[in-house]
N, CA, C and O of each residue as an XYZ file, in Angstrom:
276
protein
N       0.064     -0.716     17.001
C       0.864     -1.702     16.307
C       2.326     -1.445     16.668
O       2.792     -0.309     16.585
N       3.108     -2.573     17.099
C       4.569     -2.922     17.322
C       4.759     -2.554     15.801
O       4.123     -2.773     14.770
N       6.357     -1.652     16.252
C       7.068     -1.072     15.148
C       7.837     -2.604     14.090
O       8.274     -3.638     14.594
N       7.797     -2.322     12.797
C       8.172     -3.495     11.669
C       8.941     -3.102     11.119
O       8.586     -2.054     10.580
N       9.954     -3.376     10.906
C      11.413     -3.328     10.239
C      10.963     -3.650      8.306
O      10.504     -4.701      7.859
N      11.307     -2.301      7.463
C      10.397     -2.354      6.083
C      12.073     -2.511      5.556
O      12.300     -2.738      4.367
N      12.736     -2.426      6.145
C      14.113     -1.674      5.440
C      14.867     -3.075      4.139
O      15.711     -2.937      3.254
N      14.292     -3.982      4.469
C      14.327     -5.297      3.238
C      13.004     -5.927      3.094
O      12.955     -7.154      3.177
N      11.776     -5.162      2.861
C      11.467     -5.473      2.200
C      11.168     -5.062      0.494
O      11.424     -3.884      0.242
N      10.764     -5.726     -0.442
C      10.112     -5.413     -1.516
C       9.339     -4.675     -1.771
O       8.318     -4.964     -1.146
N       9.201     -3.797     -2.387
C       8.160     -2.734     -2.959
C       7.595     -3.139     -4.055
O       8.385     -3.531     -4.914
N       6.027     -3.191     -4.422
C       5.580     -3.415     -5.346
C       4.260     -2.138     -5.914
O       3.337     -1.733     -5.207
N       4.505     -1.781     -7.152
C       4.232     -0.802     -7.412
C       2.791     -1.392     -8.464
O       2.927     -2.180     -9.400
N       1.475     -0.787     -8.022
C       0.682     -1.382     -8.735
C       0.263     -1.366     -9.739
O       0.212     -0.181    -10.067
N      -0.267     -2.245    -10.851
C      -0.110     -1.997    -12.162
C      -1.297     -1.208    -12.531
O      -1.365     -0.751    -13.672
N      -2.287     -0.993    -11.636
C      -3.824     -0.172    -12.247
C      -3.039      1.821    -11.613
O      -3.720      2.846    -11.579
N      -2.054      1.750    -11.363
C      -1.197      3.418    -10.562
C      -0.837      4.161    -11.650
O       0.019      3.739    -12.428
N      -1.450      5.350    -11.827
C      -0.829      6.060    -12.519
C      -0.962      6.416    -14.089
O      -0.926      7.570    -14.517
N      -1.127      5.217    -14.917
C      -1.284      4.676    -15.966
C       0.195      5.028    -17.091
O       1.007      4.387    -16.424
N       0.821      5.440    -17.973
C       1.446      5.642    -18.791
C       2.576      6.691    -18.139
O       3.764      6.457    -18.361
N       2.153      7.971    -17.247
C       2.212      9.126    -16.963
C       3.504      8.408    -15.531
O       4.690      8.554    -15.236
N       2.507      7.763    -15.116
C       3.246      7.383    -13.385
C       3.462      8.371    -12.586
O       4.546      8.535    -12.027
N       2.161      9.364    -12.400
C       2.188     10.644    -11.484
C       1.922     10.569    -10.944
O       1.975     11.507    -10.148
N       1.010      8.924    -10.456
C      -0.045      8.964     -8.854
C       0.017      7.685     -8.684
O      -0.841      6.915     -9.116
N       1.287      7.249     -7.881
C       1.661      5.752     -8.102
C       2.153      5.835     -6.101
O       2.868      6.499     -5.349
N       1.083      4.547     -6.051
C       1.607      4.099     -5.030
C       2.619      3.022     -4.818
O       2.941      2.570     -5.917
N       3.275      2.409     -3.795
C       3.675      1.241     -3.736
C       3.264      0.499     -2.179
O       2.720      1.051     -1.222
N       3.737     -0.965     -2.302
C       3.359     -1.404     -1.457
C       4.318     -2.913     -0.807
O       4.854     -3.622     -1.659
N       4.413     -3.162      0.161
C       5.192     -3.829      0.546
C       4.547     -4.488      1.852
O       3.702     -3.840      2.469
N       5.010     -6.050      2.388
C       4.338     -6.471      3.227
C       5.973     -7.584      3.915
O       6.881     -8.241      3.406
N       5.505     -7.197      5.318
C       6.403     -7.711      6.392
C       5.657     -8.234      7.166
O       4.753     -7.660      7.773
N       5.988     -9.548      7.248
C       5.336    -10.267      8.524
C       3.904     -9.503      8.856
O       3.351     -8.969      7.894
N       3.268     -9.417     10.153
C       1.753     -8.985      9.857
C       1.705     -8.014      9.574
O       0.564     -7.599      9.780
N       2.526     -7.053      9.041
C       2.013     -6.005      8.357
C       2.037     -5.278      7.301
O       2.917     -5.841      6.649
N       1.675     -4.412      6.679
C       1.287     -3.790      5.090
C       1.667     -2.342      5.387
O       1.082     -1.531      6.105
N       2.814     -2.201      4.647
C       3.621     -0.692      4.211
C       2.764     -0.282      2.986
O       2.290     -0.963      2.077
N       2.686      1.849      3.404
C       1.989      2.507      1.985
C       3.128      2.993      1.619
O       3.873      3.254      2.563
N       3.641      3.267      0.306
C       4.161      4.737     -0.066
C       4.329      5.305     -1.104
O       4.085      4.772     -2.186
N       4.754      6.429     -0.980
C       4.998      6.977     -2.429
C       5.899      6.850     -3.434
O       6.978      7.442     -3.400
N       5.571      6.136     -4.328
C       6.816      5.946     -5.522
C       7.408      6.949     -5.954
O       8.552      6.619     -6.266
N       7.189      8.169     -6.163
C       7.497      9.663     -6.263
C       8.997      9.864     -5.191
O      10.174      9.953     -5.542
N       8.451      9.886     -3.933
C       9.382     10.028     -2.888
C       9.245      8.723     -2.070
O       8.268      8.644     -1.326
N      10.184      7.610     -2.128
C      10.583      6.899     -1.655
C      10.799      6.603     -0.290
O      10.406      5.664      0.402
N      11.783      7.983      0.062
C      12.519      7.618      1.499
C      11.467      8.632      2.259
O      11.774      8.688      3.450
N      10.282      9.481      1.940
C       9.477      9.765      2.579
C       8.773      8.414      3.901
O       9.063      7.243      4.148
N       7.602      9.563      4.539
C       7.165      8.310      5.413
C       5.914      7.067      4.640
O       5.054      7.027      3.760
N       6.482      6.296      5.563
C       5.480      5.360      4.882
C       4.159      5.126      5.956
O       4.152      5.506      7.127
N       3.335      4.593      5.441
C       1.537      4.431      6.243
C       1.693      2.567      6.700
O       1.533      1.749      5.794
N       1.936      2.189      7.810
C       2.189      0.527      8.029
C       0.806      0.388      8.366
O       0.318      1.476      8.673
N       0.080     -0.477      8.411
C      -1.272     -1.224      8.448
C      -1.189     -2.590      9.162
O      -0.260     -3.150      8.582
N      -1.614     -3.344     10.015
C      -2.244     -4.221     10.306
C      -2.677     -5.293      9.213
O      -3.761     -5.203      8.637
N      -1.908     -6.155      9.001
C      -2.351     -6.922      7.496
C      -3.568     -7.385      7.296
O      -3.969     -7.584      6.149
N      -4.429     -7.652      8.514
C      -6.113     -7.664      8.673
C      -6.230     -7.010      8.208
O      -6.679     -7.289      7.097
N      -5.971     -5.409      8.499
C      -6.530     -4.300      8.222
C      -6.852     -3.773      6.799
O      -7.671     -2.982      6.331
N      -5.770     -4.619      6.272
C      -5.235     -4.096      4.669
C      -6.130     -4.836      4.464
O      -7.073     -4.192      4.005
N      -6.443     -6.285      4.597
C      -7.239     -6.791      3.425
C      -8.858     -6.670      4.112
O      -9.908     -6.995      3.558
N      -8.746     -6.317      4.961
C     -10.813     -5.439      5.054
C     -10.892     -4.635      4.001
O     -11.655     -4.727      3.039
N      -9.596     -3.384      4.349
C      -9.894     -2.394      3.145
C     -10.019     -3.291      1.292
O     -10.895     -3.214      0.430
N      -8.700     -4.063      1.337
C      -9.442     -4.620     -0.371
C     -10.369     -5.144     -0.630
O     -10.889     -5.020     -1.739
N     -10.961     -6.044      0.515
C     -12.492     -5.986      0.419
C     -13.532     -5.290     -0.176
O     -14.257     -5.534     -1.141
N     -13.414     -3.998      0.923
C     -14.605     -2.764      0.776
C     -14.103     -2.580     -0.589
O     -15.004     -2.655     -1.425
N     -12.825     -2.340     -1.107
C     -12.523     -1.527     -2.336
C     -13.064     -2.203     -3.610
O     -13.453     -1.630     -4.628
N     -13.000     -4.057     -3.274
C     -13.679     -4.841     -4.499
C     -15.112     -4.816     -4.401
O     -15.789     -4.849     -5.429
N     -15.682     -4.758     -3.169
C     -17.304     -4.812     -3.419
C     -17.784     -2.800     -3.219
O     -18.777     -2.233     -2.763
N     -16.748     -2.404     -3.705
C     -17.214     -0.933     -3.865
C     -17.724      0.289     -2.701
O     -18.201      1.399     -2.938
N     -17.414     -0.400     -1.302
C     -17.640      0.214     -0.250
C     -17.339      1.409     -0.120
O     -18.142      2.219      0.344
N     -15.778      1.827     -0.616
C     -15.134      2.890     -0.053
C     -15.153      3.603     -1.897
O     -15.240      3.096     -3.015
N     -15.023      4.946     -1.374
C     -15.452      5.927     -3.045
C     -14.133      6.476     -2.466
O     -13.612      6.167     -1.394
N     -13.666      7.420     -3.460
C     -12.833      8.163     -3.966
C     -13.293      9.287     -3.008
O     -12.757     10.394     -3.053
């Protein structure tokens, strides 16, 4: 994957992350075809970019229960 410029986009932090505590919170952000991971914890850490196909195979598997913990 051609490198994607994240540096404006939006971060959205998901509402099922963490719960009350917010100790295991991801976020997520999407640029043109592709899907940024990261850590809400550490921010300016690296982030995981995805293939926006890619991302939504995985929410797929994750709604019909494919992929486990």
């Amino acid at each position: 994957m051609s490198t994607v410029d994240f540096s404006g986009a939006v971060w959205r932090k998901s509402s099922r992350s963490g719960g009350a505590s917010n100790t295991n919170c991801v976020e997520v952000a999407f640029a043109g075809p592709a899907v940024a991971v990261r850590d809400s914890k550490n921010p300016d850490a690296a982030t995981l970019a995805f293939p926006a196909v890619q991302w939504s195979s995985f929410l797929r598997a994750i709604d019909s229960r494919r992929v486990t913990a």
